[in-house]
Coordinates of C-alpha atoms in Angstrom, one line a residue:
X1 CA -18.2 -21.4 21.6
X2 CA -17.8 -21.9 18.2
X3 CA -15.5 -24.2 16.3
X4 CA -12.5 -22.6 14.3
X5 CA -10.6 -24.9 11.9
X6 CA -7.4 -23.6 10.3
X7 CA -6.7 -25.5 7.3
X8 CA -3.0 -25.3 6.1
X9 CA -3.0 -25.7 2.3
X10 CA -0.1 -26.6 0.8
X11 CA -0.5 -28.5 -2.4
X12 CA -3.2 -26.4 -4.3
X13 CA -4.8 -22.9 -4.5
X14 CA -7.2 -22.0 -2.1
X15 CA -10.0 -22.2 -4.5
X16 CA -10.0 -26.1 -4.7
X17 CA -10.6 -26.3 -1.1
X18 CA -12.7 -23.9 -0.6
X19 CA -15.5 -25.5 -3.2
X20 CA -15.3 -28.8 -1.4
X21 CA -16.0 -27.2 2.0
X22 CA -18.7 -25.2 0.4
X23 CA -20.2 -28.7 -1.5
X24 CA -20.0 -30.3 2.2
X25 CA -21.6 -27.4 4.0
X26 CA -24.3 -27.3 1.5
X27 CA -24.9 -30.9 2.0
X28 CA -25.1 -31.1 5.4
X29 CA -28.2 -28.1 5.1
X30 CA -26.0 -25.2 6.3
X31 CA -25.2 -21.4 5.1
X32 CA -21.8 -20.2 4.7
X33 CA -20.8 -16.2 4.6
X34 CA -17.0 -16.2 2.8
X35 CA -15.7 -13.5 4.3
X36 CA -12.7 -11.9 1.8
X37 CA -10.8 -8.6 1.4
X38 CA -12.0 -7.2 -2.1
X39 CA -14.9 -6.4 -4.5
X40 CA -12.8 -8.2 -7.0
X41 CA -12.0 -11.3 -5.3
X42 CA -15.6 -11.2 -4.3
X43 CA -16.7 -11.4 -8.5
X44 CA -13.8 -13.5 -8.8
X45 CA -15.2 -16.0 -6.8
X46 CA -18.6 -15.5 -7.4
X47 CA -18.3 -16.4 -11.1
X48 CA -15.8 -19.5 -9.8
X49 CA -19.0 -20.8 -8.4
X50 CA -21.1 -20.7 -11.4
X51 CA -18.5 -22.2 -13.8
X52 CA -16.4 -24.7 -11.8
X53 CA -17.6 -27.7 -13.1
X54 CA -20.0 -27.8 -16.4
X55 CA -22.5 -30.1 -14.6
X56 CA -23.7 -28.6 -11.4
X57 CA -23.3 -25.2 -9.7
X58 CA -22.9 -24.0 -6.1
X59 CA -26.3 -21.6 -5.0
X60 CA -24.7 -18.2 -4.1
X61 CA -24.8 -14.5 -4.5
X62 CA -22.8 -11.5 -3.0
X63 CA -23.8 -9.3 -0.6
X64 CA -24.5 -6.5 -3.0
X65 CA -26.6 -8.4 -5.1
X66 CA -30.7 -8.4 -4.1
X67 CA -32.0 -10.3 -1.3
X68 CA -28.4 -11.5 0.4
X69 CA -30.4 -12.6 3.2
X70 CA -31.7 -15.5 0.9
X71 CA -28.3 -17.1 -0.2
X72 CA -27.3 -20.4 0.8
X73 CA -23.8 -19.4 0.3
X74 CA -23.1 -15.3 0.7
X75 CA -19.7 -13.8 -0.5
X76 CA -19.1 -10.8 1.0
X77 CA -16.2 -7.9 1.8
X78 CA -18.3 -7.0 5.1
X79 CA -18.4 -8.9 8.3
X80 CA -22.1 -9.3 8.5
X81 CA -24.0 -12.3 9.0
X82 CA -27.0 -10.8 6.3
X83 CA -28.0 -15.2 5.3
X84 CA -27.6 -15.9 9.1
X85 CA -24.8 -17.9 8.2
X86 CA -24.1 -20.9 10.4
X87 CA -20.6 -21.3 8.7
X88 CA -18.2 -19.2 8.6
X89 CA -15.1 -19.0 5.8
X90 CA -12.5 -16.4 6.6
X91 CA -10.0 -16.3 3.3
X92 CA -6.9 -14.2 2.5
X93 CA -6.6 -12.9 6.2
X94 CA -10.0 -11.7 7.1
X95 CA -10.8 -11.5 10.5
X96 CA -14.1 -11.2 12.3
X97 CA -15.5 -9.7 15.1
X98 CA -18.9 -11.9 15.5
X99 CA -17.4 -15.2 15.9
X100 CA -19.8 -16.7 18.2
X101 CA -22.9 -16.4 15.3
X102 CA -21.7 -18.7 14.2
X103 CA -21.4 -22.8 14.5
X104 CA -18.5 -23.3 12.8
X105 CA -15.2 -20.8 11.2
X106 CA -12.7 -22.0 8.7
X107 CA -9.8 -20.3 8.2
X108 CA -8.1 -21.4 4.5
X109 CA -4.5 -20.1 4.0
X110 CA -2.0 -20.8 2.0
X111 CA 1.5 -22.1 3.6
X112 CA 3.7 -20.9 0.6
X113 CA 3.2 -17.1 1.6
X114 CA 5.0 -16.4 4.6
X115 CA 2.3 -13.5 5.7
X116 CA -0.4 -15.6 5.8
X117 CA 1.0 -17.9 8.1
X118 CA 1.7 -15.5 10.1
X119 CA -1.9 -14.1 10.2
X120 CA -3.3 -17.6 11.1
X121 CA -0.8 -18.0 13.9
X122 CA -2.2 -14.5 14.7
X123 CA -5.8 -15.9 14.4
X124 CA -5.0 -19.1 16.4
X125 CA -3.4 -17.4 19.4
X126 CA -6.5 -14.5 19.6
X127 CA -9.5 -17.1 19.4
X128 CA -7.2 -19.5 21.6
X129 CA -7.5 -16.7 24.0
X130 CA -11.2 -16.2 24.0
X131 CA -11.5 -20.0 24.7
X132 CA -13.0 -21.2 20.9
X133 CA -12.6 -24.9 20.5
X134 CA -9.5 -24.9 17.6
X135 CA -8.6 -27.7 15.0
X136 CA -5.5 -27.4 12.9
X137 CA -5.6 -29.4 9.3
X138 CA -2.4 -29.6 7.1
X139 CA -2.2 -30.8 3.6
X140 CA 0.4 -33.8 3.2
X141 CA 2.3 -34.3 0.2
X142 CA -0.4 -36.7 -1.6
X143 CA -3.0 -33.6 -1.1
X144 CA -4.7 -35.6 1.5
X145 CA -5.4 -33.8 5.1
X146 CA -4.0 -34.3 8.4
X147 CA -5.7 -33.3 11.9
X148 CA -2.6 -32.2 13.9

């Protein structure tokens, strides 16, 4: 079964967290599909990755660009494993139907909007369900994180 962590952010955007997930996956040799809901946020995040910090970059490409199946780190609207993935980054609601391709799913929301708490508890109680192994982290107030 595959690992789903919900992470409950509270003191920052998404975006923050998101990059040092990414960094770690990298590091620890795996490839991560982020799975969102728009072309947009898709180019949005894509150039995120190449300008985030002056000094180093993240390797990635979208799933439109030419050879997806080579990317480290895929960004993509469509819920297809095309980098055989073995992370899996579900942002802004996104919801998957090939779960068990992969090792590991995070699931980044943020708590001040109301409907995407909601969506987690959605997302908590349907992979509960089909017996995934689930790990809740929340953000305390000094922007460290808590397993809970």
């Amino acid at each position: 079964m595959t690992d789903v962590g919900f992470y409950h952010i509270q003191k920052v955007s998404l975006e923050p967290v998101l990059l040092k997930l990414l960094q770690k996956s990298l590091s620890a040799g795996k490839r991560s599909l982020v799975l969102v809901d728009s072309a947009e946020r898709v180019q949005n995040l894509d150039l995120l990755l190449w300008n985030y910090e002056p000094a180093s970059w993240l390797p990635h490409g979208a799933s439109h660009d030419e050879y997806p199946e080579e990317q480290p780190i895929l960004l993509s609207t469509e819920d297809e494993n095309l980098n055989h993935s073995h992370f899996l980054f579900l942002l802004e609601g996104m919801k998957t139907s090939n779960l068990a391709e992969y090792e590991r799913c995070f699931i980044l929301f943020e708590g001040r909007f109301e409907g995407a708490v909601n969506t987690a508890r959605t997302h908590w109680i349907n992979y509960e369900k089909a017996g995934h192994q689930l790990t809740y982290w929340q953000q305390s107030d000094d922007g460290t994180w808590a397993k809970k």
